[in-house]
Short mmCIF file of C-alpha atoms in Angstrom, two decimals:
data_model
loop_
_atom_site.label_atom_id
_atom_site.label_comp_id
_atom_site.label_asym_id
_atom_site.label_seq_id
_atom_site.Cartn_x
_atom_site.Cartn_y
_atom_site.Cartn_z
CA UNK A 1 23.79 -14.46 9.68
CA UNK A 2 20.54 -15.70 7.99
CA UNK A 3 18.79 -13.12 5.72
CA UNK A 4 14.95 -12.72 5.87
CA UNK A 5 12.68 -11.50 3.15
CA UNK A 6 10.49 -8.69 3.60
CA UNK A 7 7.45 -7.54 1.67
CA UNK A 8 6.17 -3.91 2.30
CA UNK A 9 2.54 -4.25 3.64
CA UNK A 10 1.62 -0.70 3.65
CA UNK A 11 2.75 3.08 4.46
CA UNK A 12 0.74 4.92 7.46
CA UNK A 13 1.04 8.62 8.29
CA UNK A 14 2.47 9.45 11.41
CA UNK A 15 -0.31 11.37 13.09
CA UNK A 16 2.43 12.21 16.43
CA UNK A 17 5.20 13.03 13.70
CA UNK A 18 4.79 16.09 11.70
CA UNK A 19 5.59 15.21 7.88
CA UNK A 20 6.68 11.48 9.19
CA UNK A 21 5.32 8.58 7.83
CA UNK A 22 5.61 4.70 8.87
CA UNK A 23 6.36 2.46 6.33
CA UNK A 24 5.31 -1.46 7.61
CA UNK A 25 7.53 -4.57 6.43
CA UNK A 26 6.49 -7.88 6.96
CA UNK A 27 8.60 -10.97 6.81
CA UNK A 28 7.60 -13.07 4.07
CA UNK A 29 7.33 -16.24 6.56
CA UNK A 30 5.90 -15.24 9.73
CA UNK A 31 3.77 -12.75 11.26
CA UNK A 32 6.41 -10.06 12.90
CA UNK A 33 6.06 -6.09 10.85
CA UNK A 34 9.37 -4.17 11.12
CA UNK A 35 7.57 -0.45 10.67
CA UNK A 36 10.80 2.37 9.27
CA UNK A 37 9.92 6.11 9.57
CA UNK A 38 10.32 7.43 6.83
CA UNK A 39 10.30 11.44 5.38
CA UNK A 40 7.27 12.45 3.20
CA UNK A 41 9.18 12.58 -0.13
CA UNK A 42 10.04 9.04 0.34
CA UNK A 43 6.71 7.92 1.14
CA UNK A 44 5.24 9.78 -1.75
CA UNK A 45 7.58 7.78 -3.90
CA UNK A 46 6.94 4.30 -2.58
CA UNK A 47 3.42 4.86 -2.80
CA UNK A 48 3.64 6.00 -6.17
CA UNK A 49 5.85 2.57 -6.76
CA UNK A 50 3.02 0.42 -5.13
CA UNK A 51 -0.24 2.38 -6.94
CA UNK A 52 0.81 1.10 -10.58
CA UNK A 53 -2.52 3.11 -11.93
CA UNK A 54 -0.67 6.28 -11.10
CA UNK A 55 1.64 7.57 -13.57
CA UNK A 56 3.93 11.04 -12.52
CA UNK A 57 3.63 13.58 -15.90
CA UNK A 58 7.35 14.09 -14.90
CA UNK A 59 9.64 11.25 -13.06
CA UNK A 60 10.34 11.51 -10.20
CA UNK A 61 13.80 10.82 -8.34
CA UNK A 62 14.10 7.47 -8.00
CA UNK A 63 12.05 6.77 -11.06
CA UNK A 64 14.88 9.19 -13.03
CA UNK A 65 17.61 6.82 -11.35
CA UNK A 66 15.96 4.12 -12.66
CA UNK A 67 15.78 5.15 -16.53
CA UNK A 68 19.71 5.79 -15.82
CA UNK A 69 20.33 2.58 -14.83
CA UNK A 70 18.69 0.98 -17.24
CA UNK A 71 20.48 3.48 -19.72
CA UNK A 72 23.52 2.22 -19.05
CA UNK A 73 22.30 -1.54 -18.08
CA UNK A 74 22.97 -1.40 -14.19
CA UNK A 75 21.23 -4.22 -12.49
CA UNK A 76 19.25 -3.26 -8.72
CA UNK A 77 19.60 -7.04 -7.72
CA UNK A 78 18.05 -6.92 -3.98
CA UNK A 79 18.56 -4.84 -1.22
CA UNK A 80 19.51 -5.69 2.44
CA UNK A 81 18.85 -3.78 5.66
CA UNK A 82 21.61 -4.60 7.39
CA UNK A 83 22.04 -2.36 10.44
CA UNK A 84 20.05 -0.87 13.12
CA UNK A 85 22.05 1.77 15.07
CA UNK A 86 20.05 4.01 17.79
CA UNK A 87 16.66 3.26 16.17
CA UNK A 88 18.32 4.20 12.43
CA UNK A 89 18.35 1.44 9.64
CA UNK A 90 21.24 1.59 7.48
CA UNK A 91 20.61 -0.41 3.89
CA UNK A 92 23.18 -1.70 1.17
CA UNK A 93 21.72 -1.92 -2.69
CA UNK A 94 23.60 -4.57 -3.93
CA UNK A 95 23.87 -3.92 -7.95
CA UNK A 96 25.31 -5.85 -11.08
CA UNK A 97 26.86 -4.29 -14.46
CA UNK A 98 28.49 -6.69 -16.66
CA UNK A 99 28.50 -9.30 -14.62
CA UNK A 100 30.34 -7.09 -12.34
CA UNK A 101 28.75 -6.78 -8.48
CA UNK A 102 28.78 -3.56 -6.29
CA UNK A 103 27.45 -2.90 -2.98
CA UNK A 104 26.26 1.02 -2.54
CA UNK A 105 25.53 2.37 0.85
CA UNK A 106 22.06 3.93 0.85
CA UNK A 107 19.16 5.28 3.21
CA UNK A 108 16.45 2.55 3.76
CA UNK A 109 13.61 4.57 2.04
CA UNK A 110 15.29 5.31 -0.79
CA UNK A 111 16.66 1.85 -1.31
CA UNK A 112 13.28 0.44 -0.86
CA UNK A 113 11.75 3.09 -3.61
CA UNK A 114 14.73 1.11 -5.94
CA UNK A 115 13.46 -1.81 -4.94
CA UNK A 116 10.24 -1.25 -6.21
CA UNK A 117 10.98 -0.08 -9.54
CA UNK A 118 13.23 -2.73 -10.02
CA UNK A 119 11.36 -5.19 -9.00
CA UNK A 120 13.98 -6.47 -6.43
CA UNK A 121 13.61 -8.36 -3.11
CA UNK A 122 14.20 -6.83 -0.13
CA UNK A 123 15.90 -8.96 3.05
CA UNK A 124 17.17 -8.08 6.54
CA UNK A 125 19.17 -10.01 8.82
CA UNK A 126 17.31 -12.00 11.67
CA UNK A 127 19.00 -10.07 14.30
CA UNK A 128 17.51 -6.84 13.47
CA UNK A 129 13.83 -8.22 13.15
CA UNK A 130 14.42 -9.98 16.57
CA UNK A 131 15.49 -6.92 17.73
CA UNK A 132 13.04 -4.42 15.94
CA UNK A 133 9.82 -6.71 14.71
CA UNK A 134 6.80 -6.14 16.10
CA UNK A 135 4.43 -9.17 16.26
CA UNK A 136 0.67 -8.58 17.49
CA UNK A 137 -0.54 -11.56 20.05
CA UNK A 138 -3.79 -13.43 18.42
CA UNK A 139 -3.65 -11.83 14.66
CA UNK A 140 -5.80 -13.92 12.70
CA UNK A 141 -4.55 -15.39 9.10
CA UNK A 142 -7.75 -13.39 7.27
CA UNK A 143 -7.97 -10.17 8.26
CA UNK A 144 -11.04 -7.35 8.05
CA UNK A 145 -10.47 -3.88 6.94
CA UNK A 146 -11.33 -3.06 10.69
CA UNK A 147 -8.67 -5.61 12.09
CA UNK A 148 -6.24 -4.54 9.71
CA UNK A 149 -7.06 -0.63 10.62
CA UNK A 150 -7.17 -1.20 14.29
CA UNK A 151 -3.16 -3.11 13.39
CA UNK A 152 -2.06 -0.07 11.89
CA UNK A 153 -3.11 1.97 15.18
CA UNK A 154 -1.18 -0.55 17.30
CA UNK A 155 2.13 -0.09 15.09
CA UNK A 156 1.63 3.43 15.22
CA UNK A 157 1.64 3.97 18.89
CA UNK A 158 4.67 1.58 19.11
CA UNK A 159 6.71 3.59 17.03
CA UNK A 160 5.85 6.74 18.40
CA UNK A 161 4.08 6.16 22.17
CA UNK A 162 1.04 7.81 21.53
CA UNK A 163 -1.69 6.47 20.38
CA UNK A 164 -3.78 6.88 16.51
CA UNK A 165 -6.20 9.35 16.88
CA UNK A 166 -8.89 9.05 14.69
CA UNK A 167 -8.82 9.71 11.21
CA UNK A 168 -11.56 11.98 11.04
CA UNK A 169 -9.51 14.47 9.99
CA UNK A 170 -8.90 13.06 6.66
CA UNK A 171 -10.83 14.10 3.56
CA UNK A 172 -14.05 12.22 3.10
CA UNK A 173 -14.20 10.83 -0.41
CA UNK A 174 -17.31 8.39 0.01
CA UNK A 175 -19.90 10.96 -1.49
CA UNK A 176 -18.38 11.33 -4.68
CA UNK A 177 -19.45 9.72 -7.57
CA UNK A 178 -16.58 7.19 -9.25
CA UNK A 179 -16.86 10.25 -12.43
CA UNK A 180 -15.77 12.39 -10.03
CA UNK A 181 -12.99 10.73 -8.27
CA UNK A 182 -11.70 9.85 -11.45
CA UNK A 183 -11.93 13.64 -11.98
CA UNK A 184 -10.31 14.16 -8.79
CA UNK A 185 -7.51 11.45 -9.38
CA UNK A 186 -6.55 13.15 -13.11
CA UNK A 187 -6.36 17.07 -11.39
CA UNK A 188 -3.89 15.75 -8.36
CA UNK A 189 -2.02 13.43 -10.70
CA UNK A 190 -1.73 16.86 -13.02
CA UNK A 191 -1.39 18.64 -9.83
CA UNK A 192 1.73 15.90 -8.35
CA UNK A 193 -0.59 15.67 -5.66
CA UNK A 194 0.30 11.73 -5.15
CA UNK A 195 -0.42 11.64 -1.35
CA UNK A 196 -4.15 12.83 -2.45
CA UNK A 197 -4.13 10.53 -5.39
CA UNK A 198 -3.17 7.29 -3.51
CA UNK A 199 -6.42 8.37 -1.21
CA UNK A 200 -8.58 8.64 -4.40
CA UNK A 201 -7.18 5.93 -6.04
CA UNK A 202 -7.82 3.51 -2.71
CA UNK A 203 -11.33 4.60 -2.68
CA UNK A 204 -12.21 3.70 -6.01
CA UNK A 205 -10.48 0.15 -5.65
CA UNK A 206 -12.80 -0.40 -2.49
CA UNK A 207 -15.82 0.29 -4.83
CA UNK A 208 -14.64 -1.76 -8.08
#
């Protein structure tokens, strides 16, 4: 079976799912998103992986595994999701030591957290993104923030069958000054707030 690459286009909270969150993969070549539920700890992780301005005062779990590994020169080479059993993935980590390879049987967030840190590619089989890719009719090349927001919702409601509702609800961080989200980003970094520092954080990019 052919193997295709995924990139990890975002994480969205799961506004239907208490403490859930929907991480979004996206083949490499093509337009289909195969969207994971994940816990919040993993989430927090990932995002932490993907916001390289963020640095934990203490490492976190995966980031511990990967000072171990690299302590005793173990290789994350890629990782493959390569089952989908009653709307479960199940992933494989496929690592090197001394030219030596071994295949370790892991949950799909965490592998994907390794995957970051290492800086390995991520692939699934073609069977399982036929199966559980999503691709939205008429999605342009170039999308707006709106578009892209309005993509999210879709995803959403198709993993959960309700719909987005609006995210109101969500701490306003437009009237602050950039001093004071940088404030703001330093106290929940301090705090291990990451959830509220990936907010900050995406607010200042908008405004750089």
């Amino acid at each position: 079976m052919s193997l295709v690459k995924l990139n990890i286009k975002g994480i969205s909270y799961s506004q239907t799912q208490n403490g859930a969150y929907a991480l979004i993969l996206s083949e490499e070549v093509g337009d289909r998103k195969l969207p994971i539920v994940i816990g919040a700890f993993e989430a927090q992780s990932i995002a932490i992986a993907l916001e390289k301005e963020i640095t934990p005062p203490r490492p976190l779990t995966h980031d511990l595994f990967k000072n171990f590994s690299d302590r005793f020169h173990i290789k994350v080479k890629q990782v493959i999701i390569h089952k989908l059993v009653d709307g479960v993935f199940y992933s494989s980590i496929i690592c090197e030591r001394d030219e030596i390879e071994e295949i370790i049987d892991a949950r799909t967030s965490d592998a994907i957290a390794l995957a970051l840190r290492f800086k390995a590619p991520i692939f699934t089989y073609k069977n399982i993104l036929d199966k559980a890719g999503i691709q939205l009719k008429n999605t342009p090349k170039k999308k707006s923030r709106k578009q892209s927001q309005k993509e999210d919702a879709v995803i959403e409601e198709l993993i959960t069958g309700d719909p987005t509702p609006s995210s109101s609800s969500k701490e306003d961080y437009t009237t602050f000054t950039i001093k004071e989200l940088n404030q703001m980003l330093d106290e929940a970094v301090a705090n291990e707030d990451y959830e509220k520092a990936a907010s900050i954080r995406d607010e200042i990019s908008k405004r750089s």
